[in-house]
Short mmCIF file of C-alpha atoms and ligand atoms in Angstrom, two decimals:
data_model
loop_
_atom_site.label_atom_id
_atom_site.label_comp_id
_atom_site.label_asym_id
_atom_site.label_seq_id
_atom_site.Cartn_x
_atom_site.Cartn_y
_atom_site.Cartn_z
CA LEU Z 179 -5.61 -7.72 31.37
CA ILE Z 180 -1.80 -7.85 30.11
CA THR Z 181 -0.36 -8.13 27.37
CA VAL Z 182 1.63 -11.15 25.84
CA ARG Z 183 4.02 -8.60 24.58
CA GLU Z 184 4.64 -7.47 28.20
CA LEU Z 185 4.90 -10.90 29.64
CA TYR Z 186 8.15 -11.63 26.92
CA LYS Z 187 9.47 -8.27 27.39
CA HIS Z 188 9.62 -8.31 30.93
CA PRO Z 189 8.86 -11.69 32.43
CA GLU Z 190 10.62 -11.70 35.66
CA GLU Z 191 7.95 -8.73 36.93
CA HIS Z 192 5.36 -11.40 36.44
CA LEU Z 193 6.65 -14.74 36.89
CA GLY Z 194 5.46 -16.54 40.16
CA LYS Z 195 2.44 -13.52 40.18
CA GLU Z 196 -1.39 -14.05 38.73
CA ILE Z 197 -2.20 -12.57 36.38
CA ASN Z 198 -5.24 -12.24 33.46
CA VAL Z 199 -4.98 -12.46 30.05
CA GLY Z 200 -7.14 -12.59 26.54
CA GLY Z 201 -6.73 -14.21 23.23
CA TRP Z 202 -7.64 -16.50 20.75
CA VAL Z 203 -6.88 -19.83 20.41
CA ARG Z 204 -4.73 -20.92 17.88
CA SER Z 205 -4.13 -24.65 18.56
CA LEU Z 206 -4.88 -27.39 21.80
CA ARG Z 207 -4.11 -30.34 23.08
CA ASP Z 208 -5.97 -32.61 25.86
CA SER Z 209 -5.88 -35.54 27.63
CA LYS Z 210 -7.70 -36.90 30.51
CA ALA Z 211 -6.40 -34.66 33.63
CA PHE Z 212 -4.76 -31.88 32.03
CA GLY Z 213 -4.47 -30.06 28.51
CA PHE Z 214 -2.77 -27.16 26.92
CA ILE Z 215 -4.25 -23.88 25.13
CA VAL Z 216 -1.97 -21.85 22.67
CA VAL Z 217 -3.44 -18.38 22.35
CA SER Z 218 -1.83 -15.81 20.64
CA ASP Z 219 -3.71 -12.04 21.57
CA GLY Z 220 -2.11 -10.26 18.50
CA SER Z 221 0.31 -8.33 20.89
CA PHE Z 222 3.36 -10.22 20.23
CA PHE Z 223 4.59 -12.37 17.25
CA GLU Z 224 5.13 -15.02 20.24
CA THR Z 225 2.01 -16.91 21.24
CA LEU Z 226 1.35 -18.11 24.83
CA GLN Z 227 0.61 -21.52 26.29
CA ILE Z 228 -2.08 -22.23 29.16
CA VAL Z 229 -2.11 -25.38 30.88
CA TYR Z 230 -5.11 -26.42 32.66
CA HIS Z 231 -5.66 -29.45 35.03
CA ASP Z 232 -9.45 -31.26 35.84
CA THR Z 233 -9.54 -29.01 38.79
CA LEU Z 234 -11.23 -26.30 36.59
CA PRO Z 235 -14.75 -25.87 37.42
CA ASN Z 236 -15.43 -25.55 33.70
CA PHE Z 237 -12.82 -28.70 32.95
CA ALA Z 238 -15.37 -30.47 29.90
CA GLU Z 239 -15.93 -27.26 28.51
CA VAL Z 240 -12.78 -25.92 28.13
CA SER Z 241 -11.32 -29.73 26.76
CA LYS Z 242 -13.95 -29.16 23.85
CA LEU Z 243 -12.85 -25.47 22.67
CA SER Z 244 -12.42 -25.11 18.94
CA VAL Z 245 -9.63 -22.88 17.39
CA GLY Z 246 -10.04 -19.59 17.13
CA THR Z 247 -12.59 -19.14 20.36
CA ALA Z 248 -12.02 -16.10 22.07
CA ILE Z 249 -10.96 -16.96 26.24
CA LEU Z 250 -9.94 -14.96 28.83
CA VAL Z 251 -7.37 -16.42 31.37
CA ARG Z 252 -6.52 -16.32 35.02
CA GLY Z 253 -3.76 -17.87 36.37
CA THR Z 254 0.44 -18.12 37.17
CA LEU Z 255 3.14 -17.47 35.19
CA VAL Z 256 5.75 -20.04 35.62
CA SER Z 257 9.10 -20.30 33.64
CA THR Z 258 9.59 -23.79 32.11
CA PRO Z 259 13.15 -23.84 30.95
CA GLN Z 260 13.10 -27.35 29.51
CA ALA Z 261 10.41 -26.70 27.01
CA LYS Z 262 10.59 -24.42 23.76
CA GLN Z 263 9.22 -21.54 25.15
CA PRO Z 264 10.33 -19.72 27.79
CA PHE Z 265 7.01 -19.88 30.56
CA GLU Z 266 3.60 -20.77 30.72
CA ILE Z 267 0.50 -19.74 32.26
CA GLN Z 268 -1.16 -22.24 35.08
CA ALA Z 269 -4.63 -21.78 34.73
CA ALA Z 270 -6.69 -21.13 37.75
CA GLU Z 271 -9.96 -19.88 35.38
CA VAL Z 272 -10.47 -19.86 31.91
CA THR Z 273 -13.39 -17.81 30.79
CA VAL Z 274 -14.97 -18.37 27.52
CA GLU Z 275 -15.83 -15.14 26.01
CA GLY Z 276 -16.79 -16.16 22.06
CA THR Z 277 -16.76 -19.81 20.50
CA SER Z 278 -15.73 -20.48 17.40
CA SER Z 279 -18.14 -22.29 14.80
CA PRO Z 280 -16.10 -25.63 13.53
CA ASP Z 281 -15.85 -24.26 10.16
CA TYR Z 282 -13.26 -21.83 11.11
CA PRO Z 283 -10.73 -21.30 8.12
CA LEU Z 284 -7.99 -21.30 10.10
CA GLN Z 285 -7.30 -24.42 11.79
CA LYS Z 286 -3.99 -25.33 12.75
CA LYS Z 287 -2.18 -25.85 9.15
CA ARG Z 288 -0.12 -24.28 6.19
CA HIS Z 289 -2.32 -22.49 4.14
CA SER Z 290 -1.27 -20.99 0.52
CA LEU Z 291 -0.81 -17.62 0.28
CA GLU Z 292 -3.58 -17.55 -2.42
CA PHE Z 293 -5.84 -19.14 -0.48
CA LEU Z 294 -5.41 -16.27 2.63
CA ARG Z 295 -6.18 -13.84 -0.02
CA THR Z 296 -9.79 -14.90 -0.66
CA ILE Z 297 -10.24 -14.55 3.46
CA SER Z 298 -8.90 -10.95 3.90
CA HIS Z 299 -10.71 -10.59 7.06
CA LEU Z 300 -9.54 -13.26 8.79
CA ARG Z 301 -5.35 -13.71 7.53
CA PRO Z 302 -4.67 -10.78 10.10
CA ARG Z 303 -4.95 -13.34 12.33
CA THR Z 304 -2.08 -15.84 10.65
CA ASN Z 305 1.78 -15.84 11.60
CA THR Z 306 2.67 -14.47 8.50
CA PHE Z 307 0.33 -11.97 8.56
CA GLN Z 308 0.18 -10.85 11.97
CA ALA Z 309 4.45 -10.35 11.06
CA VAL Z 310 3.74 -8.82 7.53
CA PHE Z 311 0.54 -6.08 9.22
CA ARG Z 312 3.66 -5.26 12.17
CA VAL Z 313 6.12 -4.66 10.26
CA ARG Z 314 3.98 -2.33 7.99
CA SER Z 315 2.99 -0.28 11.15
CA LEU Z 316 6.49 0.31 11.95
CA ILE Z 317 7.62 1.27 8.57
CA ALA Z 318 5.00 3.74 8.51
CA TYR Z 319 6.18 4.92 11.75
CA ALA Z 320 9.82 5.30 11.05
CA ILE Z 321 8.65 7.21 8.19
CA HIS Z 322 7.50 9.88 10.12
CA GLN Z 323 10.19 9.81 12.69
CA TYR Z 324 12.67 10.10 9.81
CA PHE Z 325 11.43 13.24 8.39
CA GLN Z 326 9.52 14.96 11.12
CA GLU Z 327 13.53 14.74 13.01
CA ARG Z 328 14.65 16.36 9.91
CA ASP Z 329 11.90 19.09 10.34
CA PHE Z 330 9.78 18.28 7.56
CA VAL Z 331 6.27 19.27 7.35
CA TYR Z 332 3.70 16.33 7.09
CA VAL Z 333 1.38 18.13 4.11
CA HIS Z 334 -2.40 16.30 3.66
CA THR Z 335 -2.36 16.65 0.28
CA PRO Z 336 -5.88 16.67 -1.68
CA LEU Z 337 -7.45 12.37 -2.66
CA ILE Z 338 -9.52 14.26 -5.12
CA THR Z 339 -8.52 16.14 -7.99
CA GLY Z 340 -8.30 17.71 -11.27
CA SER Z 341 -4.86 17.31 -12.47
CA ASP Z 342 -3.07 14.00 -13.55
CA CYS Z 343 0.18 14.36 -11.87
CA GLU Z 344 1.99 11.79 -14.06
CA GLY Z 345 0.48 12.33 -17.38
CA ALA Z 346 -0.60 8.89 -17.76
CA GLY Z 347 -4.02 8.82 -17.95
CA GLU Z 348 -4.09 5.96 -15.55
CA MET Z 349 -6.87 7.83 -13.69
CA PHE Z 350 -9.80 6.80 -12.17
CA GLN Z 351 -12.79 9.36 -12.46
CA VAL Z 352 -14.61 10.92 -9.84
CA THR Z 353 -18.69 12.14 -10.94
CA THR Z 354 -21.98 12.38 -8.84
CA MET Z 355 -23.73 12.51 -12.62
CA ASP Z 356 -26.27 9.58 -13.72
CA LEU Z 357 -23.75 7.42 -16.04
CA ASN Z 358 -26.36 6.25 -18.35
CA ASN Z 359 -27.37 10.10 -18.98
CA ILE Z 360 -24.07 11.90 -19.08
CA PRO Z 361 -24.39 15.53 -20.46
CA LYS Z 362 -22.74 16.20 -23.84
CA THR Z 363 -20.59 19.30 -24.90
CA GLU Z 364 -21.23 20.42 -28.50
CA ASP Z 365 -18.25 18.24 -29.74
CA GLY Z 366 -19.68 15.59 -28.33
CA ARG Z 367 -17.49 15.06 -25.39
CA ALA Z 368 -18.65 14.36 -21.59
CA ASP Z 369 -19.64 17.28 -19.93
CA PHE Z 370 -18.81 17.73 -16.09
CA SER Z 371 -19.42 21.24 -15.74
CA GLN Z 372 -23.02 20.63 -14.15
CA ASP Z 373 -21.11 17.88 -11.53
CA PHE Z 374 -20.43 18.18 -8.07
CA PHE Z 375 -17.05 20.57 -8.71
CA GLY Z 376 -17.93 22.05 -12.06
CA LYS Z 377 -15.48 19.77 -13.86
CA ALA Z 378 -14.12 16.14 -14.40
CA THR Z 379 -12.29 15.24 -11.64
CA ASN Z 380 -10.21 12.15 -10.38
CA LEU Z 381 -8.66 10.39 -7.68
CA THR Z 382 -4.85 11.49 -7.57
CA VAL Z 383 -2.11 9.53 -8.79
CA SER Z 384 0.20 11.67 -6.78
CA GLY Z 385 0.18 14.13 -4.31
CA GLN Z 386 3.17 15.52 -5.76
CA LEU Z 387 1.72 19.01 -7.42
CA ASN Z 388 0.32 19.85 -4.36
CA ALA Z 389 3.43 18.66 -2.39
CA GLU Z 390 5.58 21.11 -4.35
CA THR Z 391 3.30 24.25 -3.78
CA TYR Z 392 4.00 23.68 0.31
CA ALA Z 393 7.75 23.09 -0.64
CA MET Z 394 8.10 26.48 -2.09
CA ALA Z 395 6.10 27.81 1.52
CA PHE Z 396 8.05 25.73 4.40
CA ARG Z 397 11.22 24.74 1.85
CA ASN Z 398 11.65 20.92 3.35
CA VAL Z 399 7.72 18.73 3.48
CA TYR Z 400 6.39 15.66 3.15
CA THR Z 401 3.04 13.63 1.97
CA PHE Z 402 1.88 10.30 3.33
CA GLY Z 403 -1.34 8.86 1.81
CA PRO Z 404 -3.28 7.13 -0.42
CA THR Z 405 -2.97 7.36 -4.35
CA PHE Z 406 -4.94 5.52 -6.96
CA ARG Z 407 -3.87 4.41 -10.58
CA ALA Z 408 -6.01 2.67 -13.25
CA GLU Z 409 -3.13 0.95 -14.61
CA ASN Z 410 -4.29 -2.46 -16.71
CA SER Z 411 -1.01 -4.16 -15.37
CA ASN Z 412 -2.22 -7.48 -13.41
CA THR Z 413 1.22 -8.17 -11.70
CA THR Z 414 2.88 -8.78 -8.48
CA ARG Z 415 3.87 -5.73 -7.68
CA HIS Z 416 1.14 -3.10 -8.86
CA ALA Z 417 -2.31 -1.75 -7.04
CA ALA Z 418 -5.17 0.49 -8.11
CA GLU Z 419 -4.57 1.65 -4.72
CA PHE Z 420 -1.54 2.17 -2.97
CA TRP Z 421 0.10 4.40 -0.38
CA MET Z 422 2.67 7.15 -1.19
CA ILE Z 423 5.27 8.98 0.47
CA GLU Z 424 6.10 12.14 -1.05
CA PRO Z 425 9.70 14.45 0.24
CA GLU Z 426 9.72 17.82 -1.59
CA MET Z 427 12.71 19.93 -0.75
CA ALA Z 428 13.64 23.11 -1.86
CA PHE Z 429 17.26 24.24 -2.72
CA ALA Z 430 17.92 20.98 -3.77
CA ASP Z 431 18.90 19.14 -6.53
CA LEU Z 432 18.81 15.59 -7.69
CA ASP Z 433 21.86 14.78 -5.58
CA ASP Z 434 20.24 16.02 -2.76
CA ASN Z 435 17.47 14.06 -3.37
CA MET Z 436 19.36 10.32 -3.83
CA CYS Z 437 20.83 11.64 -0.31
CA LEU Z 438 17.66 11.88 1.35
CA ALA Z 439 16.27 8.68 -0.63
CA GLU Z 440 18.91 6.57 0.65
CA GLY Z 441 19.10 7.92 4.32
CA MET Z 442 15.65 7.35 4.65
CA LEU Z 443 15.94 3.41 3.60
CA LYS Z 444 18.58 2.79 5.75
CA TYR Z 445 16.94 4.19 8.25
CA ILE Z 446 14.10 2.27 7.93
CA ILE Z 447 15.69 -0.99 7.38
CA ARG Z 448 17.73 -0.03 11.07
CA PHE Z 449 14.56 0.73 12.99
CA VAL Z 450 12.45 -2.22 11.79
CA LEU Z 451 15.41 -4.84 12.30
CA GLU Z 452 15.67 -3.18 16.10
CA HIS Z 453 11.67 -2.92 16.66
CA ALA Z 454 10.53 -6.08 15.21
CA PRO Z 455 13.42 -8.54 15.47
CA GLU Z 456 10.97 -11.38 16.01
CA GLU Z 457 9.14 -10.70 12.72
CA MET Z 458 12.17 -10.28 10.94
CA ASN Z 459 13.69 -13.59 12.08
CA PHE Z 460 10.56 -15.34 10.89
CA PHE Z 461 10.86 -13.82 7.43
CA ASN Z 462 14.33 -14.35 6.78
CA GLN Z 463 13.29 -18.22 7.93
CA PHE Z 464 10.27 -18.92 6.20
CA VAL Z 465 9.44 -16.16 3.34
CA ASP Z 466 12.85 -15.14 2.23
CA LYS Z 467 16.14 -16.87 3.39
CA GLY Z 468 18.59 -14.52 2.48
CA LEU Z 469 17.04 -11.57 3.64
CA LEU Z 470 18.52 -10.27 6.79
CA ASP Z 471 22.21 -10.76 5.01
CA ARG Z 472 20.78 -8.35 2.18
CA LEU Z 473 19.68 -5.82 4.34
CA HIS Z 474 22.60 -5.68 6.94
CA ASN Z 475 24.51 -5.51 3.51
CA VAL Z 476 22.33 -2.62 2.66
CA LEU Z 477 23.40 -1.10 5.68
CA ASN Z 478 27.23 -1.27 5.40
CA SER Z 479 27.00 0.03 1.62
CA GLU Z 480 26.61 2.64 -0.80
CA PHE Z 481 23.84 2.35 -3.53
CA GLY Z 482 24.68 2.31 -6.91
CA ARG Z 483 24.60 5.41 -9.06
CA ILE Z 484 24.53 4.93 -13.03
CA THR Z 485 23.05 6.63 -15.34
CA TYR Z 486 20.37 5.32 -17.72
CA THR Z 487 22.81 5.65 -20.82
CA GLU Z 488 25.26 3.75 -19.20
CA ALA Z 489 22.49 1.35 -17.78
CA VAL Z 490 21.33 0.68 -21.29
CA LYS Z 491 24.77 0.00 -22.74
CA ILE Z 492 25.36 -2.97 -20.16
CA LEU Z 493 21.60 -4.26 -20.58
CA GLU Z 494 22.15 -3.92 -24.14
CA GLU Z 495 24.60 -6.56 -24.17
CA HIS Z 496 22.58 -8.88 -22.68
CA ASN Z 497 19.40 -8.43 -24.24
CA ASP Z 498 19.36 -12.29 -25.74
CA GLU Z 499 18.27 -12.85 -22.16
CA PHE Z 500 15.25 -10.47 -21.54
CA ASP Z 501 12.14 -10.72 -23.37
CA TYR Z 502 11.80 -7.17 -24.17
CA LYS Z 503 15.08 -5.97 -26.17
CA VAL Z 504 16.54 -2.91 -24.62
CA SER Z 505 17.75 0.23 -26.79
CA TRP Z 506 18.22 3.60 -26.06
CA GLY Z 507 14.94 5.49 -25.67
CA CYS Z 508 12.65 2.94 -24.08
CA ASP Z 509 11.42 2.70 -21.00
CA LEU Z 510 12.97 -0.01 -18.40
CA GLN Z 511 10.92 -2.80 -18.34
CA THR Z 512 11.01 -4.92 -14.35
CA GLU Z 513 13.29 -7.83 -15.91
CA HIS Z 514 16.05 -4.86 -16.61
CA GLU Z 515 15.86 -3.27 -13.37
CA ARG Z 516 16.21 -6.48 -11.83
CA TYR Z 517 19.23 -7.39 -13.66
CA LEU Z 518 20.45 -4.20 -12.91
CA THR Z 519 19.94 -4.10 -9.41
CA GLU Z 520 20.61 -7.62 -8.66
CA GLN Z 521 23.18 -8.71 -11.45
CA VAL Z 522 25.26 -6.22 -12.07
CA PHE Z 523 24.83 -4.35 -8.50
CA LYS Z 524 23.87 -6.88 -6.16
CA LYS Z 525 22.58 -3.94 -4.22
CA PRO Z 526 20.29 -1.21 -4.54
CA VAL Z 527 20.98 1.25 -7.58
CA PHE Z 528 20.00 4.59 -8.54
CA VAL Z 529 19.74 5.06 -11.97
CA THR Z 530 19.46 8.93 -13.15
CA ASP Z 531 19.16 11.06 -16.31
CA TYR Z 532 16.53 9.03 -18.34
CA PRO Z 533 15.09 10.40 -21.95
CA LYS Z 534 12.34 13.11 -21.31
CA GLU Z 535 10.31 11.30 -23.88
CA ILE Z 536 9.44 8.31 -21.05
CA LYS Z 537 9.10 10.76 -18.12
CA ALA Z 538 6.91 13.21 -16.71
CA PHE Z 539 6.38 17.11 -17.84
CA TYR Z 540 7.72 18.52 -14.46
CA MET Z 541 11.24 16.95 -14.77
CA LYS Z 542 14.40 19.53 -15.35
CA MET Z 543 15.80 19.08 -18.45
CA ASN Z 544 19.55 18.27 -18.44
CA PRO Z 545 21.94 20.59 -20.60
CA ASP Z 546 22.35 17.86 -23.38
CA ASN Z 547 18.37 18.62 -23.81
CA LYS Z 548 17.71 14.69 -24.05
CA THR Z 549 17.35 13.62 -20.65
CA VAL Z 550 15.87 14.78 -17.63
CA ALA Z 551 17.03 15.30 -13.67
CA ALA Z 552 15.07 11.89 -13.09
CA VAL Z 553 16.03 9.54 -10.73
CA ASP Z 554 14.60 5.84 -9.96
CA CYS Z 555 15.61 3.76 -6.87
CA LEU Z 556 15.87 0.18 -8.06
CA VAL Z 557 16.56 -2.86 -5.25
CA PRO Z 558 16.76 -6.63 -5.53
CA GLY Z 559 13.48 -8.42 -6.31
CA ILE Z 560 11.47 -5.84 -7.01
CA GLY Z 561 12.73 -3.37 -9.06
CA GLU Z 562 11.61 0.41 -9.02
CA ILE Z 563 10.70 1.56 -5.86
CA ILE Z 564 11.47 5.28 -5.71
CA GLY Z 565 10.89 7.86 -8.33
CA GLY Z 566 11.65 10.94 -8.62
CA SER Z 567 12.94 13.85 -9.97
CA GLN Z 568 14.65 17.64 -9.81
CA ARG Z 569 11.72 19.96 -11.23
CA GLU Z 570 11.70 22.03 -13.84
CA ASP Z 571 11.92 25.31 -11.94
CA ASP Z 572 12.15 27.98 -15.28
CA TYR Z 573 8.62 29.41 -16.06
CA GLY Z 574 9.89 29.61 -19.94
CA ARG Z 575 11.27 26.01 -20.38
CA LEU Z 576 8.12 24.75 -18.13
CA THR Z 577 5.80 26.05 -20.18
CA SER Z 578 7.57 25.41 -23.39
CA ARG Z 579 7.57 21.45 -22.64
CA MET Z 580 3.93 21.40 -21.62
CA ASP Z 581 3.35 23.07 -25.01
CA GLU Z 582 5.08 20.10 -26.61
CA LEU Z 583 3.24 17.41 -24.73
CA GLY Z 584 -0.33 19.46 -25.45
CA LEU Z 585 -1.13 20.09 -21.82
CA LYS Z 586 -3.50 22.91 -21.23
CA LYS Z 587 -1.68 25.70 -19.15
CA GLU Z 588 -4.83 27.02 -17.53
CA ASP Z 589 -5.54 23.49 -15.32
CA TYR Z 590 -1.79 23.94 -13.70
CA ASP Z 591 -1.97 27.89 -13.07
CA PHE Z 592 -1.02 26.91 -9.43
CA TYR Z 593 1.93 24.90 -10.50
CA LEU Z 594 3.01 27.90 -12.91
CA ASP Z 595 2.70 30.23 -10.05
CA LEU Z 596 5.63 28.59 -8.09
CA ARG Z 597 7.96 29.78 -11.27
CA LYS Z 598 6.70 33.08 -10.88
CA TYR Z 599 6.95 33.77 -7.55
CA GLY Z 600 10.25 33.14 -6.19
CA SER Z 601 10.92 29.81 -8.32
CA THR Z 602 14.26 28.10 -7.04
CA ARG Z 603 15.47 24.61 -7.42
CA HIS Z 604 13.80 21.99 -5.51
CA ALA Z 605 13.81 18.48 -6.00
CA GLY Z 606 11.37 15.26 -4.41
CA PHE Z 607 10.79 11.55 -4.84
CA GLY Z 608 7.80 9.22 -4.24
CA LEU Z 609 8.28 5.94 -2.67
CA GLY Z 610 5.74 3.44 -3.17
CA PHE Z 611 4.60 2.09 0.24
CA GLU Z 612 4.03 -1.07 -0.46
CA ARG Z 613 6.90 -1.97 -2.14
CA CYS Z 614 8.81 -0.84 0.44
CA VAL Z 615 6.83 -3.23 2.82
CA MET Z 616 7.79 -6.01 0.10
CA TYR Z 617 11.57 -5.40 0.14
CA LEU Z 618 11.75 -5.41 3.63
CA THR Z 619 9.85 -8.24 4.73
CA GLY Z 620 10.84 -10.29 1.43
CA MET Z 621 6.90 -10.55 0.43
CA SER Z 622 7.05 -11.16 -3.37
CA ASN Z 623 3.09 -10.35 -4.01
CA ILE Z 624 1.93 -6.87 -3.34
CA ARG Z 625 -1.19 -8.42 -2.48
CA ASP Z 626 -0.14 -9.95 0.59
CA VAL Z 627 1.57 -6.53 2.15
CA ILE Z 628 -1.38 -4.32 2.01
CA PRO Z 629 -4.60 -4.88 4.43
CA PHE Z 630 -7.38 -5.34 1.76
CA PRO Z 631 -6.04 -4.97 -1.70
CA ARG Z 632 -7.65 -3.43 -4.67
CA THR Z 633 -6.32 -4.93 -8.27
CA VAL Z 634 -7.20 -5.44 -11.77
CA ASN Z 635 -10.97 -7.49 -11.35
CA ASN Z 636 -10.37 -7.19 -7.46
CA CYS Z 637 -11.85 -4.93 -4.59
CA GLU Z 638 -13.24 -7.22 -2.10
CA LEU Z 639 -14.28 -6.23 0.93
O1 LIG B 289 7.43 6.56 -10.27
P1 LIG B 289 5.86 7.33 -9.80
O2 LIG B 289 4.56 7.31 -10.64
O3 LIG B 289 6.13 8.88 -9.49
C1 LIG B 289 5.42 9.67 -9.07
O4 LIG B 289 4.21 9.67 -9.24
C2 LIG B 289 6.35 10.93 -8.65
N1 LIG B 289 4.85 11.94 -8.76
C3 LIG B 289 7.03 11.17 -7.07
C4 LIG B 289 7.36 12.15 -7.10
O5 LIG B 289 8.51 12.57 -7.50
N2 LIG B 289 6.78 12.82 -5.96
O6 LIG B 289 5.48 6.40 -8.52
C5 LIG B 289 6.58 6.60 -7.49
C6 LIG B 289 6.24 5.02 -6.50
C7 LIG B 289 7.32 4.23 -7.82
O7 LIG B 289 8.39 4.35 -7.80
C8 LIG B 289 6.54 2.77 -7.16
O8 LIG B 289 7.41 2.21 -5.96
C9 LIG B 289 5.50 3.24 -6.12
O9 LIG B 289 5.06 4.90 -6.29
N3 LIG B 289 3.80 3.20 -7.58
C10 LIG B 289 3.54 1.64 -7.01
N4 LIG B 289 2.86 0.92 -6.04
C11 LIG B 289 2.01 0.07 -6.18
N5 LIG B 289 1.05 0.00 -7.46
C12 LIG B 289 1.38 1.03 -8.64
N6 LIG B 289 0.60 0.58 -9.00
C13 LIG B 289 2.32 1.74 -8.42
N7 LIG B 289 2.62 2.70 -9.30
C14 LIG B 289 3.82 3.43 -8.85
MG1 LIG B 290 8.15 5.55 -11.78
#
């Protein structure tokens, strides 16, 4: 079988020749002596038109086909310079592989994204989701290529872990214990010592702590895998299961971190514009009208940079426009992040040096003793897509920060060892993969960029 992609990429090699294609019927039109079938085979964003005549032995059967049917077609590819599509197939034979029952939900009309979310097993057959999930696949490929070209080692960090990297307590527990009969310790807490791993475990919220150990051996590494957060945030940009890319570099500081992040995002944008032009034009036309202009502008300018303290000064002047008022020390909300990147900078911006109280224990303390060497990258339309930092590499400062926060040092022995045996400055970040897909496609809900979304009250399929 030849793919529709191949026909579009190299039509001259197939025009006038007999070819075989397979695909699913998107729409049909028929009249007495002939008819048209539009099929998609998923290999390419464009569809393929089949023309058939009453010379087909099974003309009656073919005229009655319904949307969604899987067919095989043998026929000749002919060019159609007057028509919308560049060519069509004149069918000599149409074989029905599998009929589609008349209650097929994807009849030819526009369906809302909300409705399509209720049929996540069928939605990849629509234009929008064909485009989204091909671009998602390409972004993943581009990310690997970016890091591999720079000799970063891909590390597979575990999904089940005993630690809480971000210290936010937003973890899904993993246990084999009978939930109706959990043994208790003397002080009345759940006792996991008899559990599978002999201790309490959870799904990882980040591979960073493990990645740091490999950065101290390979210098430059990255992870790319699923992460889990039991955040009770029912928003358009939070998922309970999402993918994260976490590079970690030894002998690197916050500035190196920002250069790597900016280079990565620009690389991904260029890659997708080059490899998925049809899909990107579709998004620009039907999903987000300014998308292509915006992405081209990103390629032609440098990301903005501002400290948290400077950002708060700007935001405080606009407090009357915010639901949640800003003052130094507060965590920035999505509305503030979007204001900075959409109104102030009008491009991606790095915000650095946040108050230590609102950031994780592992971030390097700045000389002011109040802020840490953290960086978030904010983009228009979304807000934060990257969170990162330079790591505290000093044993004494790290342990005293852990004491302040009441973290149990014995849970972090491996992490502290890195500060005992050849410690060096190092930095890394986490890119939220779904937020990155949203940014590049203009899709506005995280549920529409992950094949089977897991969000509050939703774990279908
Ligand atoms: O800012 P976060 O929490 O940073 C970390 O996890 C660090 N350990 C990363 C590192 O330095 N190696 O998360 C990183 C990114 C966020 O910027 C956001 O894009 C994404 O992960 N993210 C989510 N995406 C979807 N749904 C959620 N619930 C997310 N939580 C974070
Ligand atoms: Mg963050």
